[in-house]
XYZ file of N, CA and C in Angstrom:
525
model
N 64.982 101.607 128.532
C 64.437 102.935 129.424
C 64.016 103.879 128.144
N 64.771 104.145 127.197
C 64.280 105.169 126.060
C 63.176 104.810 125.471
N 62.803 103.562 125.079
C 61.776 103.174 124.496
C 60.319 103.355 125.376
N 60.657 102.898 126.737
C 59.588 103.190 127.612
C 59.087 104.852 127.668
N 60.283 105.713 127.812
C 59.952 106.981 127.888
C 59.417 107.450 126.583
N 59.625 107.049 125.551
C 58.923 107.472 124.181
C 57.586 106.959 124.245
N 57.101 105.521 124.664
C 55.775 105.186 124.527
C 55.160 106.018 125.520
N 55.599 106.235 126.759
C 54.878 106.954 127.800
C 54.504 108.563 127.331
N 55.587 109.281 126.822
C 55.568 110.523 126.827
C 55.304 110.862 125.515
N 55.226 110.248 124.391
C 55.039 110.701 123.015
C 53.706 109.752 122.685
N 53.555 108.531 123.224
C 52.380 108.065 122.871
C 52.105 107.768 121.426
N 53.050 107.293 120.461
C 53.199 107.014 119.166
C 52.150 105.986 118.711
N 51.637 105.859 117.529
C 50.942 104.894 117.033
C 51.857 103.610 116.731
N 53.260 103.925 116.095
C 53.909 102.902 115.871
C 55.359 103.001 116.289
N 56.110 102.147 116.836
C 57.584 102.463 117.022
C 58.131 101.572 116.284
N 59.303 101.879 115.440
C 59.898 101.084 114.700
C 61.285 100.930 115.072
N 61.848 99.902 115.380
C 63.369 99.795 115.856
C 64.220 99.237 114.634
N 65.239 99.869 114.271
C 66.235 99.456 113.462
C 67.207 99.087 114.130
N 67.441 97.642 114.184
C 68.526 97.333 115.124
C 69.816 97.069 114.233
N 71.022 96.581 114.791
C 72.270 96.627 113.954
C 72.047 95.294 113.120
N 73.033 95.178 112.354
C 73.026 94.017 111.388
C 73.427 92.660 112.033
N 73.565 92.687 113.030
C 74.066 91.626 113.918
C 73.090 91.182 115.144
N 71.978 91.938 115.102
C 71.171 91.730 116.204
C 70.264 90.426 116.069
N 69.640 89.782 117.165
C 69.051 88.563 117.278
C 67.531 88.860 117.565
N 66.677 88.942 116.609
C 65.425 89.361 116.890
C 64.533 88.844 118.116
N 64.959 87.647 118.272
C 64.286 86.921 119.276
C 64.663 87.216 120.581
N 65.925 87.716 120.872
C 66.438 88.091 122.229
C 65.985 89.547 122.316
N 65.869 90.381 121.222
C 65.132 91.597 121.598
C 63.710 91.640 122.039
N 63.031 90.724 121.218
C 61.605 90.510 121.534
C 61.476 90.014 122.790
N 62.419 89.046 123.318
C 62.330 88.443 124.754
C 62.417 89.659 125.621
N 63.474 90.671 125.469
C 63.815 91.589 126.182
C 62.402 92.686 126.406
N 61.962 92.915 125.331
C 60.889 93.795 125.339
C 59.578 93.376 126.026
N 59.310 91.976 125.926
C 58.097 91.420 126.487
C 58.498 91.280 127.919
N 59.680 91.425 128.457
C 59.788 91.072 129.988
C 60.188 92.440 130.616
N 60.026 93.623 129.966
C 60.390 94.698 130.435
C 58.979 95.596 130.586
N 59.178 96.850 131.259
C 58.075 97.588 131.375
C 57.180 98.009 130.357
N 57.886 97.507 129.068
C 56.933 97.984 127.695
C 55.712 97.029 127.683
N 55.892 95.835 128.154
C 54.674 94.914 127.870
C 53.504 95.260 128.401
N 53.297 96.254 129.138
C 52.084 96.804 129.640
C 51.831 97.846 128.778
N 52.509 98.506 127.979
C 52.466 99.896 127.283
C 52.157 99.691 125.882
N 52.939 98.767 125.215
C 52.905 98.685 123.760
C 52.702 97.255 123.654
N 52.298 97.052 122.316
C 52.089 95.437 122.002
C 53.160 95.207 120.672
N 53.824 94.108 120.745
C 54.708 93.770 119.694
C 54.150 93.551 118.485
N 54.927 94.147 117.269
C 54.299 93.760 116.043
C 55.268 92.948 115.475
N 55.341 93.123 113.974
C 56.136 92.223 113.254
C 57.466 92.386 113.254
N 58.437 91.279 113.119
C 59.853 91.274 113.095
C 60.177 91.120 111.623
N 60.769 92.355 111.187
C 61.171 92.325 109.724
C 62.465 92.000 109.561
N 63.033 91.219 108.634
C 64.325 90.952 108.193
C 64.577 91.304 106.580
N 65.528 92.239 106.729
C 65.779 92.606 105.274
C 67.141 91.819 104.998
N 67.012 91.033 103.788
C 68.081 90.031 103.436
C 68.623 90.834 102.144
N 69.947 90.892 101.958
C 70.646 91.447 100.645
C 70.730 90.182 99.678
N 70.083 90.237 98.457
C 69.999 89.420 97.569
C 71.585 89.115 97.111
N 72.312 90.190 97.044
C 73.723 89.801 96.612
C 74.587 89.356 97.412
N 74.554 89.432 98.706
C 75.325 88.891 99.619
C 75.049 87.868 100.662
N 73.627 87.758 100.772
C 73.190 86.847 102.009
C 73.812 85.577 102.013
N 73.856 84.924 101.017
C 74.259 83.360 100.843
C 75.601 83.457 101.410
N 76.589 84.327 100.843
C 77.752 84.184 100.845
C 78.210 84.628 102.259
N 77.456 85.555 103.011
C 77.901 85.780 104.543
C 77.235 84.840 105.368
N 75.962 84.295 105.209
C 75.494 83.546 105.985
C 76.118 82.220 106.187
N 76.959 81.744 105.056
C 77.605 80.552 105.276
C 78.656 80.797 106.467
N 79.084 82.010 106.693
C 80.162 82.376 107.530
C 79.676 82.801 108.744
N 78.501 83.541 108.716
C 78.065 84.105 110.151
C 76.479 83.476 110.151
N 76.351 82.261 110.924
C 75.065 81.643 111.147
C 74.194 82.510 111.809
N 74.265 83.543 112.567
C 73.161 84.506 112.975
C 72.444 85.153 111.849
N 72.869 85.231 110.675
C 71.904 85.499 109.546
C 70.896 84.918 109.320
N 71.147 83.388 109.310
C 69.923 82.632 109.125
C 68.889 82.598 110.224
N 69.617 82.872 111.451
C 68.803 82.970 112.827
C 67.826 84.150 112.503
N 68.239 85.292 112.098
C 67.596 86.500 111.829
C 66.367 86.254 111.062
N 66.495 85.294 109.838
C 65.583 85.087 108.868
C 64.361 84.189 109.689
N 64.918 83.371 110.460
C 64.065 82.357 110.989
C 63.171 83.090 112.079
N 63.834 83.864 112.632
C 62.998 84.743 113.714
C 61.929 85.796 113.239
N 62.037 85.956 112.000
C 61.201 87.052 111.246
C 59.782 86.584 110.785
N 58.978 87.399 110.878
C 57.681 86.857 110.241
C 57.517 87.804 109.145
N 58.236 88.676 108.822
C 58.202 89.423 107.521
C 59.645 89.578 107.121
N 59.843 88.978 105.736
C 61.158 89.080 105.224
C 61.176 89.790 103.880
N 61.982 90.638 103.702
C 62.497 91.507 102.506
C 63.529 91.115 101.834
N 63.412 90.570 100.590
C 64.551 90.152 99.848
C 65.091 91.530 98.981
N 66.006 91.924 99.340
C 66.251 93.474 98.758
C 67.398 93.426 97.620
N 67.627 94.431 96.830
C 68.476 94.463 95.972
C 68.512 93.442 94.902
N 67.393 92.905 94.331
C 67.251 91.970 93.359
C 67.605 92.498 92.123
N 67.703 93.975 91.994
C 68.169 94.432 90.778
C 69.439 94.238 90.515
N 70.187 94.467 91.659
C 71.682 94.270 91.537
C 72.227 92.748 91.480
N 71.301 91.758 91.926
C 71.854 90.311 92.054
C 71.566 89.526 90.833
N 72.417 88.486 90.487
C 72.320 87.884 89.195
C 70.996 86.988 89.452
N 70.656 86.401 88.485
C 69.469 85.161 88.706
C 69.947 84.121 89.537
N 71.352 83.742 89.470
C 71.672 82.736 90.376
C 71.730 83.186 91.677
N 72.060 84.341 92.137
C 72.089 84.797 93.529
C 70.748 84.918 93.891
N 69.657 85.360 93.064
C 68.458 85.582 93.545
C 67.778 84.165 93.879
N 68.143 83.034 93.031
C 67.727 81.819 93.312
C 68.204 81.223 94.406
N 69.407 81.338 94.759
C 70.138 80.946 95.906
C 69.540 81.470 97.181
N 69.377 82.783 97.051
C 68.840 83.529 98.214
C 67.471 83.102 98.672
N 66.541 82.894 97.484
C 65.263 82.384 97.661
C 65.287 81.174 98.456
N 66.144 80.286 97.788
C 66.030 78.812 98.495
C 66.706 78.900 99.872
N 67.570 79.634 100.194
C 68.155 79.671 101.595
C 67.069 80.182 102.403
N 66.462 81.508 102.069
C 65.552 82.173 102.866
C 64.255 81.117 102.920
N 63.849 80.352 102.000
C 62.822 79.382 102.061
C 63.125 78.266 103.144
N 64.299 77.947 103.091
C 64.731 76.738 104.061
C 64.822 77.257 105.458
N 65.107 78.614 105.693
C 65.267 79.121 107.202
C 64.208 79.713 107.682
N 63.307 80.387 106.699
C 62.155 81.025 107.198
C 61.027 80.275 108.087
N 60.521 80.892 108.957
C 59.374 80.188 109.823
C 58.295 79.989 108.822
N 57.392 79.210 109.134
C 56.275 78.686 108.118
C 55.299 79.761 107.829
N 55.275 80.697 108.706
C 54.177 81.724 108.686
C 54.783 83.179 108.049
N 56.227 83.292 107.874
C 56.631 84.403 107.198
C 56.109 84.927 105.768
N 55.881 86.203 105.760
C 55.552 86.704 104.481
C 56.673 87.199 103.748
N 56.960 86.847 102.475
C 58.328 87.210 101.866
C 58.003 88.073 100.718
N 58.834 88.954 100.242
C 58.746 89.958 99.203
C 60.217 90.071 98.594
N 60.197 90.351 97.574
C 61.388 90.712 96.758
C 61.192 92.031 96.287
N 62.344 92.915 96.257
C 62.247 94.208 95.839
C 63.707 94.703 95.757
N 63.731 95.959 95.111
C 65.096 96.824 94.836
C 64.805 98.126 95.715
N 65.869 98.662 96.112
C 66.064 99.861 96.911
C 65.090 99.828 98.052
N 64.813 98.832 98.491
C 63.971 98.736 99.949
C 62.631 99.384 99.529
N 62.094 99.278 98.485
C 60.590 99.781 98.238
C 59.653 98.873 98.359
N 59.099 98.788 99.546
C 57.973 98.115 100.105
C 57.025 98.887 100.767
N 55.529 98.687 100.515
C 54.556 99.467 100.928
C 54.600 99.103 102.435
N 54.533 100.273 103.209
C 54.598 100.068 104.687
C 53.298 99.478 104.902
N 52.262 99.658 104.484
C 51.093 98.969 104.963
C 51.397 97.630 104.849
N 52.031 96.788 104.032
C 52.220 95.439 103.881
C 53.189 95.147 104.953
N 54.040 95.699 105.260
C 55.005 95.491 106.401
C 54.151 95.576 107.520
N 53.339 96.659 107.909
C 52.692 96.817 109.071
C 51.591 95.714 109.382
N 51.007 95.222 108.211
C 49.804 94.549 108.335
C 50.152 93.296 109.459
N 48.863 93.286 110.244
C 49.078 92.283 111.328
C 49.246 90.797 110.980
N 50.491 90.375 111.349
C 50.886 88.930 111.022
C 50.950 87.900 112.018
N 50.873 86.610 111.810
C 50.940 85.648 112.936
C 52.572 85.850 113.310
N 52.742 85.532 114.556
C 54.417 85.539 114.974
C 54.354 84.063 115.590
N 55.359 83.169 115.089
C 55.807 82.126 115.565
C 56.781 82.307 116.598
N 56.356 82.071 117.868
C 57.321 82.167 118.922
C 58.377 81.253 118.858
N 59.438 81.670 118.994
C 60.960 80.931 118.982
C 60.938 80.481 120.606
N 61.557 79.308 120.787
C 62.037 79.063 122.041
C 62.677 80.139 122.591
N 62.717 80.368 123.907
C 63.453 81.493 124.356
C 64.942 80.830 124.486
N 65.817 81.986 124.283
C 67.261 81.685 124.377
C 67.861 82.314 125.490
N 68.822 81.694 126.186
C 69.466 82.251 127.456
C 70.012 83.609 126.721
N 69.998 84.561 127.602
C 70.529 85.999 127.237
C 72.115 86.039 127.678
N 72.847 84.900 127.823
C 74.026 85.102 127.973
C 74.899 85.950 127.052
N 76.122 86.253 127.321
C 77.185 87.021 126.751
C 77.301 86.227 125.351
N 77.598 85.135 125.460
C 78.082 84.281 124.298
C 77.100 84.228 123.119
N 75.466 84.524 123.613
C 74.432 84.622 122.700
C 74.474 85.638 121.772
N 75.267 86.817 122.084
C 75.356 88.040 121.335
C 76.814 87.970 120.547
N 77.502 86.914 120.814
C 78.738 87.087 119.951
C 78.600 86.505 118.579
N 78.899 87.473 117.571
C 78.582 87.194 116.303
C 79.843 86.777 115.297
N 81.082 86.722 115.978
C 82.037 86.267 114.984
C 82.627 87.726 114.483
N 82.196 88.841 114.621
C 82.625 89.943 114.043
C 83.553 90.521 115.091
N 84.547 91.337 114.529
C 85.431 92.192 115.594
C 85.306 93.582 114.940
N 85.780 94.451 115.819
C 85.522 95.729 115.527
C 87.142 96.499 115.661
N 87.212 97.461 115.080
C 88.698 98.090 115.155
C 88.260 99.627 114.983
N 88.686 100.392 115.854
C 88.612 101.867 115.725
C 90.249 102.258 115.894
N 90.503 103.247 115.140
C 91.838 103.750 115.011
C 91.713 105.369 114.925
N 92.275 106.035 115.951
C 92.358 107.446 116.154
C 93.877 107.782 116.379
N 94.442 108.927 115.791
C 95.665 109.371 115.897
C 95.733 110.732 115.921
N 96.456 111.401 116.633
C 96.613 112.816 116.351
C 97.778 113.162 115.465
N 98.663 112.053 115.301
C 99.691 112.246 114.350
C 99.137 111.939 112.970
N 99.926 112.464 111.966
C 99.454 112.107 110.435
C 100.056 110.775 110.122
N 99.208 110.145 109.333
C 99.572 108.794 108.813
C 100.396 108.913 107.484
N 100.990 107.975 107.357
C 101.780 107.708 106.044
C 100.829 107.343 105.103
N 100.450 107.974 103.873
C 99.420 107.596 102.920
C 99.738 106.081 102.609
N 100.989 105.800 102.373
C 101.582 104.620 101.732
C 101.374 103.515 102.683
N 101.660 103.939 103.835
C 101.542 102.877 105.225
C 100.211 102.509 105.411
N 99.257 103.590 105.414
C 97.868 103.423 105.572
C 97.110 102.498 104.603
N 97.465 102.879 103.228
C 97.092 102.073 102.119
C 97.435 100.601 102.191
N 98.703 100.423 102.649
C 99.210 98.924 102.793
C 98.446 98.185 103.915
N 98.217 98.928 104.974
C 97.281 98.425 106.023
C 95.865 98.065 105.583
N 95.567 99.085 104.910
C 93.964 98.774 104.388
C 93.991 97.320 103.265
N 94.992 97.393 102.468
C 95.078 96.327 101.549
C 95.372 94.969 102.254
N 96.250 95.046 103.290
C 96.336 93.848 104.238
C 95.079 93.418 104.956
N 94.350 94.075 105.274
C 93.156 93.658 106.119
C 91.845 93.515 105.123
N 91.933 93.949 103.814
C 90.688 93.989 103.145
C 90.156 92.622 102.902
N 90.768 91.460 102.632
C 90.067 90.142 102.333
C 89.143 89.847 103.583
N 89.547 90.534 104.778
C 88.763 90.084 105.877
C 87.406 90.835 106.253
N 87.459 92.177 105.798
C 86.560 93.099 106.198
C 85.366 92.917 105.442
N 84.152 92.897 106.138
C 82.876 92.767 105.803
C 82.231 94.180 105.550
N 82.642 95.132 106.451
C 81.962 96.479 106.319
C 83.023 97.436 106.799
N 83.257 98.465 106.190
C 84.354 99.466 106.781
C 83.778 101.042 106.384
N 84.013 101.815 107.419
C 83.574 103.103 107.049
C 84.532 103.828 108.062
N 84.681 105.379 107.417
C 85.417 106.113 108.553
C 85.885 107.495 107.980
N 86.434 108.407 108.548
C 86.685 109.685 108.132
C 88.209 109.736 108.135
N 88.739 110.321 107.021
C 90.148 110.544 106.817
C 90.427 112.019 106.605
């Protein structure tokens, strides 16, 4: 609804959707093409940003990362300045294996990519539609929110963080 309102009221030249790191591009494209948007806007490129340092390590554990690469027609391999040569080579190999045949791939650091290159019209390989059932969106990630009015014991909180650290992929918060 929000995208439809923006398209109708603002009439922008481009709408860029930055989805979560666990989004499935094909499912989002399917939703957009079967909504009120399909008569208002035309779908563009599906861009997947791949972290050269951690992609291979996490993709082995979370297969949806390879699915994101497969469904993109523009792939940006980022953080090549922080990755070792071995990590870059492994990332190139894995991306090459999973990328669709028409995908344009670029390597960069700090996400520095010319917007005109990203926006350039590119062929889209239509992926077979997948059911939009709840299990399609389960990614293997769990989330934890912790809010308390009482003060935490710093030592207890530190012990808790040390206990869960090996299983945490991403953490953020306010203390």
